[in-house]
CSV table of C-alpha atoms and ligand atoms in Angstrom, one decimal:
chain,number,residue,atom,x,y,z
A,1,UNK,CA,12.5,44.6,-69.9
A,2,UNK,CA,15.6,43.3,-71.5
A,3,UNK,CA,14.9,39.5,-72.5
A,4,UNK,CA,17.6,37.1,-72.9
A,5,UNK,CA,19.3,36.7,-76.4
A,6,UNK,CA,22.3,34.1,-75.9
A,7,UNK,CA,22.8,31.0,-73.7
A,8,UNK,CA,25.2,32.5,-71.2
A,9,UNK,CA,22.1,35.3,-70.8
A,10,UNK,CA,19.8,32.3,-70.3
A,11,UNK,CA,21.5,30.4,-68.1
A,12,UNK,CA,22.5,33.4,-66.0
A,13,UNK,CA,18.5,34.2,-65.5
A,14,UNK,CA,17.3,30.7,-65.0
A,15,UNK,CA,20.6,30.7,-61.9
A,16,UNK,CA,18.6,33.7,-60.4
A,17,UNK,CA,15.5,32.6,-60.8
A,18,UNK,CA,17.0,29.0,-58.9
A,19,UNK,CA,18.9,31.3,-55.9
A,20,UNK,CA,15.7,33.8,-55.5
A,21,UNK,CA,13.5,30.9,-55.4
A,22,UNK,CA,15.5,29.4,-52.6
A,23,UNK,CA,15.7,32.3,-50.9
A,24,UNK,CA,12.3,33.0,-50.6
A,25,UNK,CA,12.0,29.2,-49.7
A,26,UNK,CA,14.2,29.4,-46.5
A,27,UNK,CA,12.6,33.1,-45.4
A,28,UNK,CA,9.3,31.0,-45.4
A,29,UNK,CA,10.4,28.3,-43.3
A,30,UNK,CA,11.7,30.6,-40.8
A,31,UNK,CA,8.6,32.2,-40.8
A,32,UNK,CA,6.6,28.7,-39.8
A,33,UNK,CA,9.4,28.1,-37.5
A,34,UNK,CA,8.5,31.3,-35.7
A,35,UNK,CA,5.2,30.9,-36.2
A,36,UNK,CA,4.8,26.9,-34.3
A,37,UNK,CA,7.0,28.4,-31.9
A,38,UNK,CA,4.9,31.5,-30.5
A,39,UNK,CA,2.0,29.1,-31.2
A,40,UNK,CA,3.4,26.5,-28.7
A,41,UNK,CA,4.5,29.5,-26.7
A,42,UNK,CA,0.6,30.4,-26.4
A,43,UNK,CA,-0.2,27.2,-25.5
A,44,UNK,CA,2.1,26.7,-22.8
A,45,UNK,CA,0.7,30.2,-21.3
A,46,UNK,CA,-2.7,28.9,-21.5
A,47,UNK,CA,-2.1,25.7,-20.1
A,48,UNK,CA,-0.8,27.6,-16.6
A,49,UNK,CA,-4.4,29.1,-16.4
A,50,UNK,CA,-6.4,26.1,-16.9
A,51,UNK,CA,-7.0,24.0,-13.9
A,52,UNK,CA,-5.0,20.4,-14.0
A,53,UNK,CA,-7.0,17.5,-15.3
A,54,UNK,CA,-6.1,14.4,-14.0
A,55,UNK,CA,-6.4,11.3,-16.5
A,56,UNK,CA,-8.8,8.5,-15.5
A,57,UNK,CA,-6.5,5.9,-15.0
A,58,UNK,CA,-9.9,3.6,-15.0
A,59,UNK,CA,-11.3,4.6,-17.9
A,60,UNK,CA,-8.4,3.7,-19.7
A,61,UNK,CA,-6.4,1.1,-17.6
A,62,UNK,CA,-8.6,-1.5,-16.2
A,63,UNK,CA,-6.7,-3.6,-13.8
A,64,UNK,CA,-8.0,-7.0,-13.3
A,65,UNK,CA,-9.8,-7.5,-9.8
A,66,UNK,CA,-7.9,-8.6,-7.3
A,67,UNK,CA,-8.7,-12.1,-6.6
A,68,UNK,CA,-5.8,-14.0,-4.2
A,69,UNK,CA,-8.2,-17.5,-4.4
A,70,UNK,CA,-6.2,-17.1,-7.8
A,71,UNK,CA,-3.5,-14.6,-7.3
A,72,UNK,CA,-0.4,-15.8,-4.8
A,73,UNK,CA,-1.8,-13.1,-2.3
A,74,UNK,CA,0.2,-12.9,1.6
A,75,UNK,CA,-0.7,-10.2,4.1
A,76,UNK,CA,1.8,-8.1,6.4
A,77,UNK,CA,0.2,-8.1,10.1
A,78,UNK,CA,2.2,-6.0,13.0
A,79,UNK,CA,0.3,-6.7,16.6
A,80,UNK,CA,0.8,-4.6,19.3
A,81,UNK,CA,1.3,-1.3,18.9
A,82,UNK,CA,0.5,1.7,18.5
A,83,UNK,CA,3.8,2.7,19.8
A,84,UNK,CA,6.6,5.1,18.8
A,85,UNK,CA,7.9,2.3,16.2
A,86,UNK,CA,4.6,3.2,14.5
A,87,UNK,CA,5.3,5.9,12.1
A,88,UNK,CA,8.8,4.6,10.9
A,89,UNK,CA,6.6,1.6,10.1
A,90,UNK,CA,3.9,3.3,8.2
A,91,UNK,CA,7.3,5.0,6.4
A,92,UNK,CA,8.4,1.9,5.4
A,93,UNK,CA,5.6,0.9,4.2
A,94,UNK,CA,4.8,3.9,2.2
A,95,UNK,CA,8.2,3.7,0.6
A,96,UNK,CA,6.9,0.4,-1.4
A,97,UNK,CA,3.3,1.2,-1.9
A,98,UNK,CA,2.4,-1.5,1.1
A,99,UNK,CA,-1.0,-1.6,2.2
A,100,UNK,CA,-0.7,-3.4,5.9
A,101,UNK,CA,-3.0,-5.3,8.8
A,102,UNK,CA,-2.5,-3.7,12.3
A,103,UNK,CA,-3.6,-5.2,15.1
A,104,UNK,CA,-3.5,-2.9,17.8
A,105,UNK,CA,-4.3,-3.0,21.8
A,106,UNK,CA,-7.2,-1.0,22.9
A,107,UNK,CA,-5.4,0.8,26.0
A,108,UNK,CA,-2.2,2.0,23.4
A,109,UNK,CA,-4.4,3.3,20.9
A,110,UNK,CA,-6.5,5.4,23.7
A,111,UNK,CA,-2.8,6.6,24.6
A,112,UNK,CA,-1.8,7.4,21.2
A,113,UNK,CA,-4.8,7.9,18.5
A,114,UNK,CA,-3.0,10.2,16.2
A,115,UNK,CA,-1.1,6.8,15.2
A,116,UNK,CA,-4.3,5.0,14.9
A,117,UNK,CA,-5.6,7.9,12.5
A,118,UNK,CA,-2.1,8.2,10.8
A,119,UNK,CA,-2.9,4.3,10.0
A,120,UNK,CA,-6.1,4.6,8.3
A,121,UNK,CA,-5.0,7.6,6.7
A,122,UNK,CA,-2.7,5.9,5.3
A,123,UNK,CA,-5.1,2.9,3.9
A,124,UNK,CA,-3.9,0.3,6.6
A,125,UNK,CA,-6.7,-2.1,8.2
A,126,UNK,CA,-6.8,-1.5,11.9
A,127,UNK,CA,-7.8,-4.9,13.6
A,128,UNK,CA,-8.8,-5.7,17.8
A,129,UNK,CA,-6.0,-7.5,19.7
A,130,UNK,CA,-8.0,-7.1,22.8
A,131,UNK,CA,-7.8,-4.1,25.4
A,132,UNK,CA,-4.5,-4.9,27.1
A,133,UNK,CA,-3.3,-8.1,26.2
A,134,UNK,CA,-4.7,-10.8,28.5
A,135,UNK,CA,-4.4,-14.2,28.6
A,136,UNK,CA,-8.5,-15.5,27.2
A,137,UNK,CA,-7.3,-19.3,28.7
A,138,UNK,CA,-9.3,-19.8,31.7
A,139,UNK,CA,-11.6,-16.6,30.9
A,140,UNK,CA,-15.7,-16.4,31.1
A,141,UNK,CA,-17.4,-14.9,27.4
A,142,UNK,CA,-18.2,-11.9,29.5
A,143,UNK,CA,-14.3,-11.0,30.7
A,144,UNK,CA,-13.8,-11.7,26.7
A,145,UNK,CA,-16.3,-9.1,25.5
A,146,UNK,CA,-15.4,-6.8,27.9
A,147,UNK,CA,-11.6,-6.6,26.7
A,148,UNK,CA,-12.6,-6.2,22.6
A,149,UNK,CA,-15.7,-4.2,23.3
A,150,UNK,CA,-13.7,-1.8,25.3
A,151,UNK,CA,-10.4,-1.7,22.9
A,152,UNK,CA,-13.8,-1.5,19.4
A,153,UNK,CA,-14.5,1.4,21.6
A,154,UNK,CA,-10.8,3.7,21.8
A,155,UNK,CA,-9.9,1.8,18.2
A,156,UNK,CA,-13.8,4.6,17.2
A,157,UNK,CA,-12.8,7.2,19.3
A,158,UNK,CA,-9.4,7.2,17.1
A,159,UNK,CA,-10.9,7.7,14.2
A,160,UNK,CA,-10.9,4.5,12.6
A,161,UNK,CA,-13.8,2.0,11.6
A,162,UNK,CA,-15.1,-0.6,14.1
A,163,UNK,CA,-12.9,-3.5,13.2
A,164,UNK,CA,-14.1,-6.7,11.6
A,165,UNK,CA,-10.9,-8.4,12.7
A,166,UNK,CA,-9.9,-9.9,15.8
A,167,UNK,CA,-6.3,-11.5,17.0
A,168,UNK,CA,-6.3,-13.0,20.5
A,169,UNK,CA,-3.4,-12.2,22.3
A,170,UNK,CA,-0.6,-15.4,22.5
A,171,UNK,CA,-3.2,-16.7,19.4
A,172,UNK,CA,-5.2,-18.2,22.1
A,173,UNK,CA,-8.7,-19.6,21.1
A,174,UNK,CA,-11.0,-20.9,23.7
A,175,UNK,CA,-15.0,-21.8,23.4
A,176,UNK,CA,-15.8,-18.5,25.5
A,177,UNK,CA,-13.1,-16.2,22.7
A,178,UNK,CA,-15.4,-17.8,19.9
A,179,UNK,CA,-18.4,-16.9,21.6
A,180,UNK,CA,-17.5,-13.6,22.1
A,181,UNK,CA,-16.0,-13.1,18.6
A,182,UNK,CA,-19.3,-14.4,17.2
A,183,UNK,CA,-21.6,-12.1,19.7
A,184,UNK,CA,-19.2,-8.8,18.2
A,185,UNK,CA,-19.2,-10.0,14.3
A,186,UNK,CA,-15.2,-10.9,14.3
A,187,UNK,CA,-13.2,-13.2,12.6
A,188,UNK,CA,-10.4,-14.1,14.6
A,189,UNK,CA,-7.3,-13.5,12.2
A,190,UNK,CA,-3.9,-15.6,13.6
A,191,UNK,CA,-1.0,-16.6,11.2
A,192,UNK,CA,1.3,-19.0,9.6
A,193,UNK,CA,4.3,-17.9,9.2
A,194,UNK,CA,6.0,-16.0,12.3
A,195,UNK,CA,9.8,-14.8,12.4
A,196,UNK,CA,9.7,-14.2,16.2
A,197,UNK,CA,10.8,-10.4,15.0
A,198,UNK,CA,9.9,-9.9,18.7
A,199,UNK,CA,12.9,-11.4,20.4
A,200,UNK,CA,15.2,-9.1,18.3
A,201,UNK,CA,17.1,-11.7,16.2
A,202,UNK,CA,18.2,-9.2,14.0
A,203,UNK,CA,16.9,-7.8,10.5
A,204,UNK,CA,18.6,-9.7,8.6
A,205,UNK,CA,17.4,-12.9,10.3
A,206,UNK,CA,13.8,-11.5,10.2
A,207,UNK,CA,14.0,-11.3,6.5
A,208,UNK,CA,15.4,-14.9,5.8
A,209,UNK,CA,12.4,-16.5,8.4
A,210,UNK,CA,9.7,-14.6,6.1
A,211,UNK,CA,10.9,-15.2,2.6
A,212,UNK,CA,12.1,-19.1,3.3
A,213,UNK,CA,8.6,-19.3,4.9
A,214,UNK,CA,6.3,-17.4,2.7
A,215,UNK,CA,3.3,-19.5,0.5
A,216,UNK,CA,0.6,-17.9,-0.7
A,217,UNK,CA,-2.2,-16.8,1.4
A,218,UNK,CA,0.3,-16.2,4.1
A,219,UNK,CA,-0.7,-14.5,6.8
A,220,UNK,CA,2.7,-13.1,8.3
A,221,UNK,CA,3.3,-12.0,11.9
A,222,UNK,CA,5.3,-9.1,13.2
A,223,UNK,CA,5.2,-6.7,15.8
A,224,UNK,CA,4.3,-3.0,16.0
A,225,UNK,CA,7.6,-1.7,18.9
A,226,UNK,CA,10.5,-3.0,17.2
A,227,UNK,CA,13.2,-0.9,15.5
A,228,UNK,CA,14.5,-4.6,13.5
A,229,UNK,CA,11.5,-5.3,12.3
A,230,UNK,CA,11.3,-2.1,10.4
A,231,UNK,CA,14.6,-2.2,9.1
A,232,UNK,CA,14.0,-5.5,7.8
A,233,UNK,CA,10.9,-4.4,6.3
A,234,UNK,CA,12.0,-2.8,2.9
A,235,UNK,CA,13.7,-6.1,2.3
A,236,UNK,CA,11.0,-8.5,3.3
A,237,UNK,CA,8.5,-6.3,0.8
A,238,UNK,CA,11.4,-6.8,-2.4
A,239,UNK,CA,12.3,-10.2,-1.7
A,240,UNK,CA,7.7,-11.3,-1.5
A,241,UNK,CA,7.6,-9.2,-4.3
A,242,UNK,CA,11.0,-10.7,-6.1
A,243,UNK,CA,9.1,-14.0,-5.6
A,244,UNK,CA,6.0,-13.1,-7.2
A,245,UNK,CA,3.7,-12.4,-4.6
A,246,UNK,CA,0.6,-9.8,-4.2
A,247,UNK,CA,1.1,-7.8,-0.9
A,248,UNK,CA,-2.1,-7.1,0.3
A,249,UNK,CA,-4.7,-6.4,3.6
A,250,UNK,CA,-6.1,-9.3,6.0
A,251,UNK,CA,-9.8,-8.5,4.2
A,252,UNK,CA,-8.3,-8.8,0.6
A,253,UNK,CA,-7.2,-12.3,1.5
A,254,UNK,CA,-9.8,-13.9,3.3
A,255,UNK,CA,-12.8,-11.8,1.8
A,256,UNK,CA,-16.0,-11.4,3.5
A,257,UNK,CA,-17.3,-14.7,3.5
A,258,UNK,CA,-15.8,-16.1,6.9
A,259,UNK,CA,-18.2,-16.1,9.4
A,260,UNK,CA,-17.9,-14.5,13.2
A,261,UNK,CA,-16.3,-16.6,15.5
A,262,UNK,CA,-14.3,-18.6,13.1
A,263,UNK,CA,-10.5,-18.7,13.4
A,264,UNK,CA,-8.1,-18.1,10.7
A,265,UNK,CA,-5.2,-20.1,10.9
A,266,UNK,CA,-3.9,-21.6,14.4
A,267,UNK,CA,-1.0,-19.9,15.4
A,268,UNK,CA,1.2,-21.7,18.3
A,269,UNK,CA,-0.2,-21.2,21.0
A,270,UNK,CA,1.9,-19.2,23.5
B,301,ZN,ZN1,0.2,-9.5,20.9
């Protein structure tokens, strides 16, 4: 082996000892280049056999209970239907995430039960608004029962859960309505804040007569048949929610501490 004598020799073998270091340097890091990415190549392969875990949003992110004695809670109720309006409405609520009060008649949702199921698929609350809309003024406790014992009966046959929820039709309450409500275990849910979405005012009127009217634990009235009323709905859902309030279900409001019989809200009469 011929060994360096002068400078010039020296510093030409310490240069290709420098060069041969780096080369050996960048083959290496090619080589764990290569290497990370067959590994993440395996990986990725093995992942598409295993079966999909879900993460447990729970376990991870509790969310505070909901409580709307504290939270500024207001409930979306649509009376009347089912109808064909129906599943544009359970659309629109879908869109935003919604979850909804219906309070349906009993002889519309004998005539069209897939909307009834489509409704508490969906996670709605399917209330009684009596079998076909009489007027209770004037009425026995036994012409009362009759009309939400036979609409309890095709709300069942549906496919959803006996309701716990009454509304009277017009929002009439009478001794012989309580009576009945009590003798059935329902609350008899009415409102305060009501848009007369019924007479077609237009959606953008609709919206303006629920945000200027909302307060918290509003219960707001709307009707189940009406194309306006769903067009106004995303709007109604940004602007509650723009103001800060918790869109929730007629049993999230009130709880389960009013008793039979009792009346929520008055509602106009009429
Ligand atoms: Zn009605």
């Amino acid at each position: 082996m011929k060994r360096p004598q002068t400078a010039v020799d020296l510093m030409i073998a310490f240069g290709a000892a420098v060069l041969s270091s780096a080369l050996i340097t960048a083959v290496h890091m090619i080589d764990v280049r290569a290497q990370a990415r067959q590994a993440e190549a395996e990986v990725a392969a093995l992942s598409d056999d295993l079966p999909r875990i879900q993460p447990r949003r729970a376990a991870t992110q509790p969310r505070p209970p909901l409580d709307c004695t504290k939270m500024p809670c207001v409930a979306l109720t649509f009376d009347d239907g089912p109808s064909p309006m129906t599943q544009p409405l359970l659309d629109a609520l879908a869109s935003r995430g919604v979850k909804a009060t219906f309070f349906v008649q009993g002889y519309r949702a004998a005539a069209r039960p897939g909307d009834i199921a489509a409704i508490v698929a969906a996670g709605h609350v399917v209330g009684n608004h009596a079998y076909n809309h009489p007027r209770f003024k004037g009425k026995g406790v036994n012409f009362v029962i009759g009309q939400l014992r036979s609409a309890d009966a095709a709300i069942v046959a549906a496919g959803a859960p006996r309701p716990t929820f009454m509304r009277s039709p017009y929002g009439e309450r009478t001794k012989a309505q309580a009576q009945a409500a009590a003798r059935l275990g329902l609350v008899n849910v009415l409102w305060n804040v009501d848009p007369n979405d019924w007479a077609n005012p237009g959606a953008d009127v609709v919206v303006q007569r629920v945000l200027s009217a909302a307060k918290p634990g509003a219960i707001i009235l709307m009707h189940d048949m009406h194309q306006g009323t769903v067009d106004a709905l995303p709007q109604i859902i940004d602007g509650l929610r723009a103001a800060g309030y918790l869109l929730v279900t007629v049993p999230q409001l009130i709880g389960d501490k009013v008793a039979p019989g009792t009346n929520v809200f008055s509602g106009p009469k009429g």
